[in-house]
Amino acid sequence: MEKTQRKSGRRIPRILLTAPKSGSGKTLITCGMIEIFRRRDRKPAAFKCGPDYIDPMFHRYVSGVGGANLDSFFLDETGVRRVLAETVSETESGSCVIEGVMGYYDGVSGTELTASTYDIARITRTPAILIIDAKGASRSLVPLISGFLHYPTASEDPGQRGSGIAGVILNRTTAMMAKVLGEMIRKECGIPVLGFLPESEDWKMESRHLGLCLPHEITDLRRKIGLLTDQMEKSFNMDAIFALADGAEPVEAGERSETEKAITPESSRRRVRIAAAADEAFCFYYQENRRMMEKMGAEIVPFSPIHDAKLPEGISGLILEGGYPELFARELSENHAMLAQIRAMAEQSMPILAECGGFMYLHEELEGDDGKNYPAAGVIRGRAFRTPKLGRFGYISLSGPHSDGIRGHEYHYWDSSDCGGDWMAVKPNGRSWRCIHDRGGMIAGFPHLYYPSDPDFAETWLAMCRNWRKTDER
């Protein structure tokens, strides 16, 4: 039966780029690969495995179209395949390039295969290409690659062909060394080296505490990606890579749940305008969250807490997502008109969704990256402050007044003197804590929420926005 279902699915040319660990060059090479697919008129959509916001920004910058995150902790296997198929359809894409997260077999808690890049390759039946940082190594790479190919995974799926790794890319090496290593890897591991990338300052990208600097912060990024892609066109076997992509099995999205069936663009729900912060300080969001809300009748209206003097007209709700408010604490604090209006809307019980950086912005005081404390919106009593290490890092399942089981994650170096206590967060290892302020239409805390894991949550919040507008129009 499984075999029949796969044949009835949609054929989507696709590849997945992975590595043994972070810092191997996945995002760099993924950006170049997306650009090559774009140059060859393959209309690529780009995907990121796991809970990440920054890498997808680079993907969108290069491809010019939206993508999505693929995460098997947030969704079941059918849901993951559906996100892939529907995103390709909705963006009118002709192929897709998927970037892995961390190391290929690194999943939940760093000890499980669930939510690993391997898991996504298995679920979506996507050929994987292993990127190896070859600087300072030669023959030692052969047993490393062999280990990844023959690792005894926990999969009992007879349809999965071993590791799913179909080729290798050597990063930070020379043409001569790539030729020597390529022959060894082909003979001893049985898979081809599909390309190499020499080390160069021409396409180096800067990083900070949460990952790469954002695309708009990198000087001359378009030129860097152009030079990178020109090199990859020379040193990658793109005919072989395209053959892998074109040979990927059809994707079967599966049957939608009753709740999901009701979420369609033709929905009869009354339209509702929602203001969403979008600027240098607030830029971390799941594209799937936005698409889901739009299908439910939301008109998402972007605004800038840094640059705009007031909120958009006619809104019934406010979304403040994550980002880097600590880098712009002074500019945010000096926009007195915006702070006063957001404070006034909170006092009028306008529904507010605030996550991580957006939650920090709502405090009375925010410590900036410069170590100084700045007045903020004053909706949450207390202050947001820097900590020396990541706090409560990783996947969580959440339950509270407006959800019985939405999923999300936390990833932040700042903390709060009052994180809230209206919801319960539980990590996969069983550790739990109280979090989130849920009162008067406001849901605010550090957790980043993935709405498709609980569509009723988004539905309920938008209903609150519609009801608030009715009350406001009294």
Coordinates of C-alpha atoms in Angstrom, one line a residue:
M1 CA 0.0 0.0 0.0
E2 CA 2.8 2.4 0.9
K3 CA 4.3 1.8 -2.5
T4 CA 1.1 2.7 -4.3
Q5 CA 0.7 5.9 -2.3
R6 CA 4.1 7.1 -3.2
K7 CA 3.4 6.5 -6.9
S8 CA 0.2 8.6 -6.6
G9 CA 2.1 11.5 -5.0
R10 CA 3.6 14.6 -6.7
R11 CA 7.0 14.3 -8.3
I12 CA 9.1 17.2 -7.0
P13 CA 12.8 17.3 -8.0
R14 CA 14.8 17.9 -4.8
I15 CA 18.0 17.4 -2.9
L16 CA 19.0 17.7 0.7
L17 CA 22.4 19.1 1.8
T18 CA 23.7 17.9 5.2
A19 CA 27.0 17.6 7.1
P20 CA 28.6 15.8 10.1
K21 CA 28.3 18.9 12.2
S22 CA 27.5 22.6 12.3
G23 CA 30.0 24.9 10.8
S24 CA 30.7 22.7 7.8
G25 CA 29.4 25.1 5.2
K26 CA 25.8 24.0 4.8
T27 CA 24.2 27.4 4.5
L28 CA 26.9 28.8 2.2
I29 CA 26.7 25.9 -0.2
T30 CA 22.9 25.7 0.0
C31 CA 22.7 29.4 -1.0
G32 CA 25.0 28.7 -4.0
M33 CA 22.9 25.6 -4.9
I34 CA 19.7 27.6 -4.8
E35 CA 21.2 30.2 -7.1
I36 CA 22.4 27.5 -9.5
F37 CA 18.9 26.0 -9.6
R38 CA 17.5 29.5 -10.1
R39 CA 19.9 30.2 -13.0
R40 CA 18.9 27.0 -14.7
D41 CA 15.3 28.0 -14.5
R42 CA 14.3 25.2 -12.0
K43 CA 12.3 27.7 -9.9
P44 CA 13.6 26.4 -6.5
A45 CA 11.8 26.7 -3.2
A46 CA 14.1 26.3 -0.2
F47 CA 13.5 24.4 3.0
K48 CA 15.4 24.2 6.4
C49 CA 15.3 21.2 8.7
G50 CA 14.6 22.0 12.3
P51 CA 13.6 25.2 14.2
D52 CA 15.7 27.9 12.5
Y53 CA 14.9 31.4 11.3
I54 CA 18.2 32.9 10.1
D55 CA 19.1 30.3 7.4
P56 CA 15.7 30.6 5.7
M57 CA 16.3 34.4 5.4
F58 CA 19.3 33.6 3.3
H59 CA 17.3 31.1 1.3
R60 CA 14.6 33.7 0.6
Y61 CA 17.2 36.3 -0.3
V62 CA 18.7 34.0 -3.0
S63 CA 15.5 32.3 -4.3
G64 CA 13.2 35.3 -4.1
V65 CA 10.3 33.0 -2.9
G66 CA 9.2 31.8 0.5
G67 CA 10.0 28.4 1.8
A68 CA 9.3 26.5 5.0
N69 CA 10.8 24.6 7.9
L70 CA 10.6 20.8 7.9
D71 CA 10.5 19.4 11.5
S72 CA 9.3 16.0 12.7
F73 CA 9.1 17.1 16.3
F74 CA 6.6 19.8 15.4
L75 CA 4.6 17.6 13.0
D76 CA 4.0 13.9 12.3
E77 CA 5.4 12.4 9.1
T78 CA 2.3 13.1 7.0
G79 CA 2.4 16.7 8.2
V80 CA 6.1 17.1 7.2
R81 CA 5.4 15.8 3.7
R82 CA 2.3 18.0 3.4
V83 CA 4.4 21.1 4.3
L84 CA 6.9 20.2 1.6
A85 CA 4.3 19.5 -1.1
E86 CA 2.0 22.4 -0.3
T87 CA 4.8 25.0 -0.1
V88 CA 6.1 24.0 -3.5
S89 CA 2.6 24.3 -4.9
E90 CA 1.7 27.6 -3.2
T91 CA 5.0 29.2 -4.2
E92 CA 4.6 27.8 -7.8
S93 CA 8.1 26.3 -7.5
G94 CA 9.5 23.6 -9.8
S95 CA 12.0 22.0 -7.4
C96 CA 13.4 22.4 -3.9
V97 CA 16.7 22.5 -2.1
I98 CA 16.6 21.4 1.6
E99 CA 19.3 22.4 4.1
G100 CA 19.9 20.2 7.1
V101 CA 20.4 21.1 10.7
M102 CA 23.5 20.4 12.8
G103 CA 24.9 16.9 12.1
Y104 CA 23.0 14.4 9.9
Y105 CA 21.9 12.2 12.7
D106 CA 21.5 14.9 15.4
G107 CA 17.9 14.9 16.5
V108 CA 15.8 15.6 19.7
S109 CA 18.0 16.2 22.7
G110 CA 21.1 15.4 20.6
T111 CA 20.5 11.7 21.4
E112 CA 17.5 10.7 19.1
L113 CA 17.0 10.4 15.4
T114 CA 13.6 12.1 15.6
A115 CA 13.8 15.6 14.1
S116 CA 17.2 15.0 12.7
T117 CA 18.2 15.8 9.1
Y118 CA 18.3 12.0 8.5
D119 CA 14.7 11.8 9.7
I120 CA 13.6 14.5 7.3
A121 CA 15.5 12.8 4.4
R122 CA 13.8 9.5 5.3
I123 CA 10.3 11.0 5.7
T124 CA 10.5 13.0 2.4
R125 CA 12.5 10.4 0.5
T126 CA 15.0 13.0 -0.5
P127 CA 18.5 12.2 -1.7
A128 CA 21.1 13.6 0.7
I129 CA 24.5 15.0 -0.2
L130 CA 27.0 15.0 2.7
I131 CA 29.1 18.2 2.9
I132 CA 32.6 17.5 4.4
D133 CA 34.9 20.2 5.8
A134 CA 38.1 18.8 4.2
K135 CA 40.5 21.4 5.5
G136 CA 43.4 19.8 7.3
A137 CA 42.4 16.2 6.4
S138 CA 42.9 13.7 3.6
R139 CA 42.5 9.9 3.9
S140 CA 41.0 10.2 7.3
L141 CA 37.8 11.5 5.6
V142 CA 37.2 8.1 4.1
P143 CA 36.4 6.3 7.4
L144 CA 34.4 9.3 8.4
I145 CA 32.2 9.1 5.3
S146 CA 32.0 5.3 5.6
G147 CA 30.7 5.7 9.1
F148 CA 27.9 8.0 8.0
L149 CA 27.0 5.7 5.2
H150 CA 26.8 2.5 7.3
Y151 CA 25.6 3.9 10.6
P152 CA 23.0 1.4 12.0
T153 CA 20.0 3.7 12.2
A154 CA 16.9 2.9 14.2
S155 CA 14.7 3.0 11.1
E156 CA 12.6 -0.1 10.5
D157 CA 11.2 1.4 7.3
P158 CA 11.9 -1.1 4.5
G159 CA 11.5 1.7 2.0
Q160 CA 14.6 3.6 3.3
R161 CA 17.7 2.7 1.4
G162 CA 20.4 2.8 4.1
S163 CA 21.6 6.2 5.1
G164 CA 20.0 8.0 2.2
I165 CA 23.4 9.7 1.4
A166 CA 24.0 9.6 -2.3
G167 CA 27.1 11.8 -2.7
V168 CA 29.7 14.0 -1.1
I169 CA 30.8 17.6 -1.5
L170 CA 34.2 18.6 -0.2
N171 CA 34.4 22.1 1.3
R172 CA 37.5 24.1 1.9
T173 CA 39.9 22.1 -0.3
T174 CA 41.8 22.4 -3.5
A175 CA 41.1 21.0 -6.9
M176 CA 44.2 18.7 -6.6
M177 CA 43.2 17.3 -3.2
A178 CA 39.5 16.9 -4.3
K179 CA 40.7 14.8 -7.2
V180 CA 42.8 12.5 -5.0
L181 CA 40.1 12.3 -2.3
G182 CA 37.4 11.8 -4.9
E183 CA 39.0 8.6 -6.2
M184 CA 39.6 7.2 -2.7
I185 CA 36.0 7.9 -1.7
R186 CA 34.5 6.4 -4.9
K187 CA 36.6 3.2 -4.5
E188 CA 36.3 2.7 -0.8
C189 CA 32.9 4.2 0.1
G190 CA 31.1 3.5 -3.2
I191 CA 29.6 7.0 -3.7
P192 CA 30.8 9.9 -5.8
V193 CA 32.3 13.2 -4.8
L194 CA 29.9 15.6 -6.6
G195 CA 31.9 18.8 -6.2
F196 CA 34.4 20.8 -4.1
L197 CA 34.6 24.4 -2.9
P198 CA 38.0 26.1 -2.2
E199 CA 38.3 28.3 0.8
S200 CA 38.0 32.0 -0.1
E201 CA 37.4 35.4 1.6
D202 CA 35.2 36.2 -1.5
W203 CA 32.2 34.4 0.0
K204 CA 32.9 34.4 3.7
M205 CA 29.9 35.3 5.9
E206 CA 30.1 36.8 9.4
S207 CA 28.4 35.3 12.4
R208 CA 27.2 36.4 15.9
H209 CA 25.7 34.8 19.0
L210 CA 22.5 33.3 17.4
G211 CA 24.1 32.3 14.1
L212 CA 25.0 34.1 10.9
C213 CA 24.6 37.8 10.6
L214 CA 21.4 38.7 8.8
P215 CA 21.5 39.1 5.0
H216 CA 21.0 42.9 5.0
E217 CA 23.9 43.2 7.4
I218 CA 26.5 41.4 5.2
T219 CA 28.3 43.9 2.9
D220 CA 27.9 43.2 -0.8
L221 CA 26.1 39.9 -0.2
R222 CA 24.7 39.6 -3.7
R223 CA 28.2 39.9 -5.2
K224 CA 29.5 37.3 -2.7
I225 CA 26.8 34.8 -3.7
G226 CA 27.4 35.5 -7.3
L227 CA 31.1 34.7 -6.9
L228 CA 30.3 31.6 -4.9
T229 CA 27.9 30.3 -7.5
D230 CA 30.3 31.0 -10.3
Q231 CA 32.9 28.8 -8.5
M232 CA 30.3 26.1 -7.8
E233 CA 29.3 26.0 -11.5
K234 CA 32.9 25.2 -12.3
S235 CA 33.7 22.7 -9.6
F236 CA 30.4 20.9 -9.0
N237 CA 29.0 18.1 -11.2
M238 CA 25.6 19.7 -11.6
D239 CA 24.5 17.2 -14.2
A240 CA 24.9 14.5 -11.6
I241 CA 23.2 16.6 -8.9
F242 CA 20.3 17.4 -11.1
A243 CA 19.9 13.7 -12.0
L244 CA 19.7 13.0 -8.2
A245 CA 17.1 15.7 -7.8
D246 CA 15.0 14.5 -10.7
G247 CA 15.2 10.9 -9.5
A248 CA 13.6 11.7 -6.1
E249 CA 10.5 9.7 -5.4
P250 CA 7.1 11.3 -5.6
V251 CA 5.9 13.1 -2.4
E252 CA 2.6 11.9 -1.0
A253 CA 1.1 14.6 1.2
G254 CA -1.6 12.4 2.7
E255 CA -5.1 13.1 4.0
R256 CA -5.7 16.3 5.8
S257 CA -7.3 16.4 9.3
E258 CA -10.8 17.9 9.7
T259 CA -9.4 21.0 11.2
E260 CA -6.9 21.4 8.3
K261 CA -9.6 20.8 5.7
A262 CA -11.4 23.8 7.1
I263 CA -8.3 26.0 6.7
T264 CA -8.5 27.0 3.0
P265 CA -8.1 30.2 1.1
E266 CA -11.8 30.1 0.3
S267 CA -12.6 30.2 4.1
S268 CA -15.8 32.1 4.9
R269 CA -14.2 33.5 8.1
R270 CA -14.4 37.3 8.3
R271 CA -11.2 39.0 7.3
V272 CA -9.2 40.6 10.1
R273 CA -6.2 42.9 10.0
I274 CA -3.2 41.9 12.1
A275 CA -0.1 44.1 12.6
A276 CA 3.1 42.1 12.6
A277 CA 6.5 43.7 13.5
A278 CA 9.0 43.4 10.7
D279 CA 12.2 45.3 10.6
E280 CA 15.9 44.9 11.7
A281 CA 14.9 44.1 15.3
F282 CA 12.0 41.7 14.6
C283 CA 12.5 39.2 11.8
F284 CA 12.3 35.7 13.3
Y285 CA 9.1 33.9 12.2
Y286 CA 7.9 30.6 10.7
Q287 CA 6.6 31.2 7.2
E288 CA 4.2 28.4 7.8
N289 CA 2.7 30.4 10.7
R290 CA 2.0 33.3 8.4
R291 CA 0.5 31.2 5.6
M292 CA -1.8 29.4 8.1
M293 CA -3.1 32.6 9.5
E294 CA -3.7 34.1 6.1
K295 CA -5.7 31.0 5.1
M296 CA -7.7 31.5 8.3
G297 CA -8.7 35.0 7.1
A298 CA -5.9 37.2 8.6
E299 CA -4.5 40.1 6.6
I300 CA -0.9 40.4 7.9
V301 CA 0.2 44.0 7.8
P302 CA 3.9 44.6 8.5
F303 CA 5.1 47.6 10.5
S304 CA 8.4 48.7 12.1
P305 CA 8.7 49.4 15.9
I306 CA 11.9 51.2 15.1
H307 CA 10.9 53.4 12.2
D308 CA 7.1 53.9 12.3
A309 CA 5.4 56.5 14.5
K310 CA 2.2 54.5 14.8
L311 CA 0.6 51.1 14.2
P312 CA -1.3 50.4 11.0
E313 CA -4.9 51.6 10.7
G314 CA -7.8 49.2 11.3
I315 CA -6.0 46.4 13.1
S316 CA -7.5 44.0 15.5
G317 CA -4.4 42.2 16.8
L318 CA -0.7 42.6 17.2
I319 CA 2.2 40.1 16.6
L320 CA 5.6 40.8 18.0
E321 CA 7.9 37.9 17.0
G322 CA 11.6 37.3 17.7
G323 CA 14.7 38.9 16.4
Y324 CA 17.4 41.1 17.8
P325 CA 15.7 43.9 19.8
E326 CA 18.8 44.0 22.1
L327 CA 20.9 45.2 19.1
F328 CA 18.4 48.1 18.6
A329 CA 17.4 48.8 22.2
R330 CA 18.3 52.5 22.0
E331 CA 16.4 53.0 18.7
L332 CA 13.3 51.1 20.0
S333 CA 13.4 53.1 23.2
E334 CA 13.6 56.4 21.4
N335 CA 10.4 55.7 19.4
H336 CA 8.2 57.1 22.2
A337 CA 5.1 57.3 20.0
M338 CA 5.2 53.7 19.1
L339 CA 5.9 52.5 22.7
A340 CA 3.0 54.6 23.9
Q341 CA 0.6 53.3 21.3
I342 CA 1.5 49.6 22.0
R343 CA 1.1 50.3 25.7
A344 CA -2.3 51.8 25.1
M345 CA -3.5 48.9 22.9
A346 CA -2.4 46.5 25.6
E347 CA -4.5 48.5 28.2
Q348 CA -7.4 48.2 25.8
S349 CA -6.9 44.4 25.8
M350 CA -6.1 44.2 22.0
P351 CA -4.9 40.6 21.5
I352 CA -1.2 40.4 21.3
L353 CA 1.1 37.5 20.5
A354 CA 4.7 38.1 21.6
E355 CA 7.5 35.7 21.3
C356 CA 11.1 35.9 22.6
G357 CA 12.4 39.2 21.3
G358 CA 8.9 40.6 21.0
F359 CA 8.3 39.5 24.6
M360 CA 11.5 41.3 25.7
Y361 CA 10.3 44.5 23.9
L362 CA 7.1 44.5 26.0
H363 CA 9.0 44.8 29.3
E364 CA 9.5 48.0 31.3
E365 CA 13.2 47.8 30.7
L366 CA 15.4 46.1 28.2
E367 CA 19.2 45.6 28.5
G368 CA 20.8 46.3 25.2
D369 CA 23.7 44.5 23.6
D370 CA 25.8 47.5 24.8
G371 CA 25.1 46.6 28.4
K372 CA 22.9 49.7 29.0
N373 CA 19.3 49.5 30.2
Y374 CA 16.6 51.2 28.1
P375 CA 13.0 52.0 28.8
A376 CA 10.7 49.7 26.7
A377 CA 7.0 49.3 26.1
G378 CA 6.1 48.8 29.8
V379 CA 3.4 46.2 29.2
I380 CA 5.2 43.5 31.2
R381 CA 6.5 44.5 34.6
G382 CA 10.2 43.9 35.1
R383 CA 13.2 43.8 32.9
A384 CA 14.8 41.7 30.2
F385 CA 18.5 41.2 30.7
R386 CA 21.5 39.4 29.2
T387 CA 22.7 36.0 30.6
P388 CA 26.1 34.3 30.0
K389 CA 24.6 31.3 28.2
L390 CA 21.6 29.9 26.4
G391 CA 18.6 29.5 28.6
R392 CA 16.0 26.7 28.4
F393 CA 17.4 25.8 25.0
G394 CA 15.5 23.3 22.8
Y395 CA 12.2 21.8 21.8
I396 CA 9.2 22.0 24.1
S397 CA 5.6 21.0 24.2
L398 CA 3.3 23.6 25.7
S399 CA -0.2 23.7 27.3
G400 CA -2.1 26.6 28.7
P401 CA -5.5 28.4 28.6
H402 CA -5.5 28.5 24.8
S403 CA -3.8 25.3 23.8
D404 CA -3.7 21.7 25.0
G405 CA -0.5 20.8 23.2
I406 CA 1.2 23.2 20.8
R407 CA 4.8 22.7 20.0
G408 CA 7.7 25.1 19.9
H409 CA 11.2 25.8 21.0
E410 CA 13.3 28.3 23.0
Y411 CA 16.7 29.8 22.0
H412 CA 17.8 33.0 23.7
Y413 CA 20.7 34.5 25.6
W414 CA 18.5 37.1 27.3
D415 CA 16.1 36.3 30.2
S416 CA 13.3 38.1 32.1
S417 CA 12.7 38.9 35.7
D418 CA 9.1 37.7 35.1
C419 CA 8.7 35.0 32.4
G420 CA 5.1 34.4 33.3
G421 CA 3.5 31.3 34.6
D422 CA 0.2 30.7 32.9
W423 CA 1.4 27.9 30.6
M424 CA 3.5 24.8 31.2
A425 CA 6.5 23.9 29.0
V426 CA 7.8 20.4 28.9
K427 CA 11.1 19.3 27.2
P428 CA 11.4 15.8 25.6
N429 CA 13.5 14.7 28.6
G430 CA 10.7 15.5 31.0
R431 CA 12.0 18.8 32.4
S432 CA 9.3 21.3 32.8
W433 CA 8.7 24.9 33.9
R434 CA 6.0 27.5 34.0
C435 CA 6.1 30.3 31.4
I436 CA 4.1 32.8 29.3
H437 CA 1.8 35.6 30.4
D438 CA -1.7 34.9 29.2
R439 CA -4.1 37.6 30.2
G440 CA -6.5 40.1 28.7
G441 CA -5.9 38.9 25.1
M442 CA -2.1 38.9 25.4
I443 CA -0.1 35.7 25.1
A444 CA 3.6 36.7 25.6
G445 CA 6.7 34.7 26.6
F446 CA 10.0 33.3 25.4
P447 CA 8.7 30.2 23.6
H448 CA 8.5 30.4 19.8
L449 CA 5.3 28.6 18.8
Y450 CA 4.7 26.5 15.7
Y451 CA 1.0 27.1 14.8
P452 CA 0.6 24.1 12.4
S453 CA 1.2 21.8 15.4
D454 CA -2.1 23.0 16.8
P455 CA -4.2 24.8 14.2
D456 CA -6.9 25.4 16.8
F457 CA -4.5 27.8 18.7
A458 CA -4.2 30.1 15.7
E459 CA -8.0 29.8 15.1
T460 CA -8.8 30.7 18.7
W461 CA -6.4 33.7 18.7
L462 CA -7.8 35.1 15.5
A463 CA -11.4 34.7 16.9
M464 CA -10.2 36.8 19.9
C465 CA -9.0 39.5 17.4
R466 CA -12.4 39.5 15.6
N467 CA -14.3 39.8 18.9
W468 CA -12.0 42.6 20.1
R469 CA -12.8 44.6 16.9
K470 CA -16.6 44.1 17.5
T471 CA -16.2 45.4 21.0
D472 CA -14.0 48.3 19.9
E473 CA -16.7 49.3 17.3
R474 CA -19.4 49.5 20.0

